[in-house]
Amino acid sequence: MADALELDALWEDFHRVVNMTSAELAAWLRVRDAHEQTEPLPEDAGTPTGQHVLAILQKRRTDLTDDDVRLMHRVVDTVADLVDMENEPEPETAPKDTRRRHRLMTLGHDPLKP
């Protein structure tokens, strides 16, 4: 596991890029997986990565596992690759790239959220 300073920095970075609350992410994962004929149980909704992000949001920093730390690094890196956090445009009412937004939301980042 990372040392305390690295873990503190990762924790801050993760919570900076994951701008959805656990309730918002859980709702999004349920909506994302709902179909006309079927809908998964709430605890089974979403991708494994989305479910893992949700689990991390519900943890204390001291309860993180090595798998959590690896996923947090991956989420921070992926969001950084897809979004320019410093120069992200103001939220729009009609997103131009819905697919990109939905991918980011599965990781807990809504680019339209102020």
PDB file of C-alpha atoms in Angstrom:
ATOM      1  CA  MET A   1       0.000   0.000   0.000  1.00  0.00           C
ATOM      2  CA  ALA A   2       1.116   3.560  -0.631  1.00  0.00           C
ATOM      3  CA  ASP A   3       2.639   5.603   2.178  1.00  0.00           C
ATOM      4  CA  ALA A   4       0.426   8.025   4.119  1.00  0.00           C
ATOM      5  CA  LEU A   5       1.350  11.146   2.123  1.00  0.00           C
ATOM      6  CA  GLU A   6       0.788   9.427  -1.222  1.00  0.00           C
ATOM      7  CA  LEU A   7      -2.511   8.001   0.007  1.00  0.00           C
ATOM      8  CA  ASP A   8      -3.636  11.430   1.238  1.00  0.00           C
ATOM      9  CA  ALA A   9      -2.836  12.968  -2.154  1.00  0.00           C
ATOM     10  CA  LEU A  10      -4.614  10.152  -3.999  1.00  0.00           C
ATOM     11  CA  TRP A  11      -7.656  10.463  -1.715  1.00  0.00           C
ATOM     12  CA  GLU A  12      -7.856  14.198  -2.486  1.00  0.00           C
ATOM     13  CA  ASP A  13      -7.366  13.684  -6.230  1.00  0.00           C
ATOM     14  CA  PHE A  14      -9.971  10.920  -6.338  1.00  0.00           C
ATOM     15  CA  HIS A  15     -12.567  13.009  -4.527  1.00  0.00           C
ATOM     16  CA  ARG A  16     -11.770  15.984  -6.748  1.00  0.00           C
ATOM     17  CA  VAL A  17     -12.387  14.082  -9.983  1.00  0.00           C
ATOM     18  CA  VAL A  18     -15.277  12.017  -8.636  1.00  0.00           C
ATOM     19  CA  ASN A  19     -17.734  14.888  -8.328  1.00  0.00           C
ATOM     20  CA  MET A  20     -20.877  12.786  -7.968  1.00  0.00           C
ATOM     21  CA  THR A  21     -22.125  11.769  -4.540  1.00  0.00           C
ATOM     22  CA  SER A  22     -22.561   8.093  -3.763  1.00  0.00           C
ATOM     23  CA  ALA A  23     -26.360   8.555  -4.060  1.00  0.00           C
ATOM     24  CA  GLU A  24     -25.996  10.226  -7.475  1.00  0.00           C
ATOM     25  CA  LEU A  25     -23.629   7.527  -8.728  1.00  0.00           C
ATOM     26  CA  ALA A  26     -25.846   4.710  -7.440  1.00  0.00           C
ATOM     27  CA  ALA A  27     -28.871   6.265  -9.166  1.00  0.00           C
ATOM     28  CA  TRP A  28     -26.913   6.708 -12.407  1.00  0.00           C
ATOM     29  CA  LEU A  29     -25.727   3.092 -12.371  1.00  0.00           C
ATOM     30  CA  ARG A  30     -29.329   1.902 -11.893  1.00  0.00           C
ATOM     31  CA  VAL A  31     -30.622   4.128 -14.710  1.00  0.00           C
ATOM     32  CA  ARG A  32     -27.771   3.144 -17.001  1.00  0.00           C
ATOM     33  CA  ASP A  33     -28.570  -0.562 -16.682  1.00  0.00           C
ATOM     34  CA  ALA A  34     -32.369  -0.276 -16.783  1.00  0.00           C
ATOM     35  CA  HIS A  35     -33.990  -1.662 -19.900  1.00  0.00           C
ATOM     36  CA  GLU A  36     -37.594  -1.856 -21.051  1.00  0.00           C
ATOM     37  CA  GLN A  37     -37.995  -5.489 -20.038  1.00  0.00           C
ATOM     38  CA  THR A  38     -35.491  -5.928 -17.216  1.00  0.00           C
ATOM     39  CA  GLU A  39     -33.747  -4.049 -14.506  1.00  0.00           C
ATOM     40  CA  PRO A  40     -30.977  -5.477 -12.322  1.00  0.00           C
ATOM     41  CA  LEU A  41     -31.125  -5.437  -8.568  1.00  0.00           C
ATOM     42  CA  PRO A  42     -29.777  -2.102  -7.285  1.00  0.00           C
ATOM     43  CA  GLU A  43     -26.648  -3.686  -5.833  1.00  0.00           C
ATOM     44  CA  ASP A  44     -25.930  -5.354  -9.203  1.00  0.00           C
ATOM     45  CA  ALA A  45     -26.471  -2.289 -11.400  1.00  0.00           C
ATOM     46  CA  GLY A  46     -23.622  -0.773 -13.354  1.00  0.00           C
ATOM     47  CA  THR A  47     -20.210  -1.902 -14.431  1.00  0.00           C
ATOM     48  CA  PRO A  48     -17.827  -3.567 -11.991  1.00  0.00           C
ATOM     49  CA  THR A  49     -15.704  -0.395 -12.113  1.00  0.00           C
ATOM     50  CA  GLY A  50     -18.718   1.803 -11.348  1.00  0.00           C
ATOM     51  CA  GLN A  51     -19.687  -0.443  -8.459  1.00  0.00           C
ATOM     52  CA  HIS A  52     -16.125  -0.331  -7.110  1.00  0.00           C
ATOM     53  CA  VAL A  53     -16.048   3.493  -7.323  1.00  0.00           C
ATOM     54  CA  LEU A  54     -19.353   3.538  -5.431  1.00  0.00           C
ATOM     55  CA  ALA A  55     -17.923   1.232  -2.761  1.00  0.00           C
ATOM     56  CA  ILE A  56     -14.870   3.487  -2.355  1.00  0.00           C
ATOM     57  CA  LEU A  57     -17.107   6.549  -1.945  1.00  0.00           C
ATOM     58  CA  GLN A  58     -18.771   4.768   0.957  1.00  0.00           C
ATOM     59  CA  LYS A  59     -15.485   3.958   2.716  1.00  0.00           C
ATOM     60  CA  ARG A  60     -13.240   5.800   5.099  1.00  0.00           C
ATOM     61  CA  ARG A  61      -9.688   6.432   3.969  1.00  0.00           C
ATOM     62  CA  THR A  62      -8.355   4.024   6.600  1.00  0.00           C
ATOM     63  CA  ASP A  63     -10.479   1.176   5.178  1.00  0.00           C
ATOM     64  CA  LEU A  64      -9.007   1.249   1.659  1.00  0.00           C
ATOM     65  CA  THR A  65      -7.556  -1.938   0.220  1.00  0.00           C
ATOM     66  CA  ASP A  66      -4.760  -2.302  -2.324  1.00  0.00           C
ATOM     67  CA  ASP A  67      -7.430  -2.963  -4.987  1.00  0.00           C
ATOM     68  CA  ASP A  68      -9.174   0.285  -3.988  1.00  0.00           C
ATOM     69  CA  VAL A  69      -5.921   2.235  -4.320  1.00  0.00           C
ATOM     70  CA  ARG A  70      -5.235   0.739  -7.768  1.00  0.00           C
ATOM     71  CA  LEU A  71      -8.743   1.636  -8.953  1.00  0.00           C
ATOM     72  CA  MET A  72      -8.485   5.139  -7.518  1.00  0.00           C
ATOM     73  CA  HIS A  73      -5.275   5.689  -9.526  1.00  0.00           C
ATOM     74  CA  ARG A  74      -6.985   4.341 -12.644  1.00  0.00           C
ATOM     75  CA  VAL A  75     -10.055   6.570 -12.187  1.00  0.00           C
ATOM     76  CA  VAL A  76      -7.948   9.689 -11.586  1.00  0.00           C
ATOM     77  CA  ASP A  77      -5.818   8.920 -14.654  1.00  0.00           C
ATOM     78  CA  THR A  78      -8.800   8.094 -16.890  1.00  0.00           C
ATOM     79  CA  VAL A  79     -10.745  11.207 -15.934  1.00  0.00           C
ATOM     80  CA  ALA A  80      -7.603  13.316 -16.401  1.00  0.00           C
ATOM     81  CA  ASP A  81      -7.161  11.826 -19.884  1.00  0.00           C
ATOM     82  CA  LEU A  82     -10.785  12.535 -20.848  1.00  0.00           C
ATOM     83  CA  VAL A  83     -11.271  15.904 -19.160  1.00  0.00           C
ATOM     84  CA  ASP A  84      -9.161  19.021 -18.823  1.00  0.00           C
ATOM     85  CA  MET A  85     -10.097  19.698 -15.179  1.00  0.00           C
ATOM     86  CA  GLU A  86      -8.478  23.135 -15.129  1.00  0.00           C
ATOM     87  CA  ASN A  87     -10.055  24.394 -18.338  1.00  0.00           C
ATOM     88  CA  GLU A  88     -13.261  22.381 -18.509  1.00  0.00           C
ATOM     89  CA  PRO A  89     -15.949  24.500 -20.164  1.00  0.00           C
ATOM     90  CA  GLU A  90     -18.948  25.697 -18.233  1.00  0.00           C
ATOM     91  CA  PRO A  91     -21.699  23.101 -17.971  1.00  0.00           C
ATOM     92  CA  GLU A  92     -23.989  23.065 -20.946  1.00  0.00           C
ATOM     93  CA  THR A  93     -27.651  22.181 -21.013  1.00  0.00           C
ATOM     94  CA  ALA A  94     -27.262  19.987 -24.115  1.00  0.00           C
ATOM     95  CA  PRO A  95     -24.013  18.006 -24.011  1.00  0.00           C
ATOM     96  CA  LYS A  96     -22.319  17.534 -27.374  1.00  0.00           C
ATOM     97  CA  ASP A  97     -20.688  14.243 -26.481  1.00  0.00           C
ATOM     98  CA  THR A  98     -23.248  12.170 -24.591  1.00  0.00           C
ATOM     99  CA  ARG A  99     -21.254   8.955 -24.899  1.00  0.00           C
ATOM    100  CA  ARG A 100     -18.175  10.568 -23.314  1.00  0.00           C
ATOM    101  CA  ARG A 101     -20.313  12.045 -20.544  1.00  0.00           C
ATOM    102  CA  HIS A 102     -21.906   8.678 -19.776  1.00  0.00           C
ATOM    103  CA  ARG A 103     -18.501   6.983 -19.650  1.00  0.00           C
ATOM    104  CA  LEU A 104     -17.269   9.620 -17.210  1.00  0.00           C
ATOM    105  CA  MET A 105     -20.433   9.348 -15.122  1.00  0.00           C
ATOM    106  CA  THR A 106     -19.852   5.607 -14.748  1.00  0.00           C
ATOM    107  CA  LEU A 107     -16.567   6.603 -13.088  1.00  0.00           C
ATOM    108  CA  GLY A 108     -18.358   9.137 -10.875  1.00  0.00           C
ATOM    109  CA  HIS A 109     -17.475  12.305 -12.823  1.00  0.00           C
ATOM    110  CA  ASP A 110     -20.299  14.347 -14.346  1.00  0.00           C
ATOM    111  CA  PRO A 111     -18.739  16.976 -16.638  1.00  0.00           C
ATOM    112  CA  LEU A 112     -21.991  18.969 -16.599  1.00  0.00           C
ATOM    113  CA  LYS A 113     -22.008  19.256 -12.826  1.00  0.00           C
ATOM    114  CA  PRO A 114     -20.811  22.672 -11.647  1.00  0.00           C
TER     115      PRO A 114
END
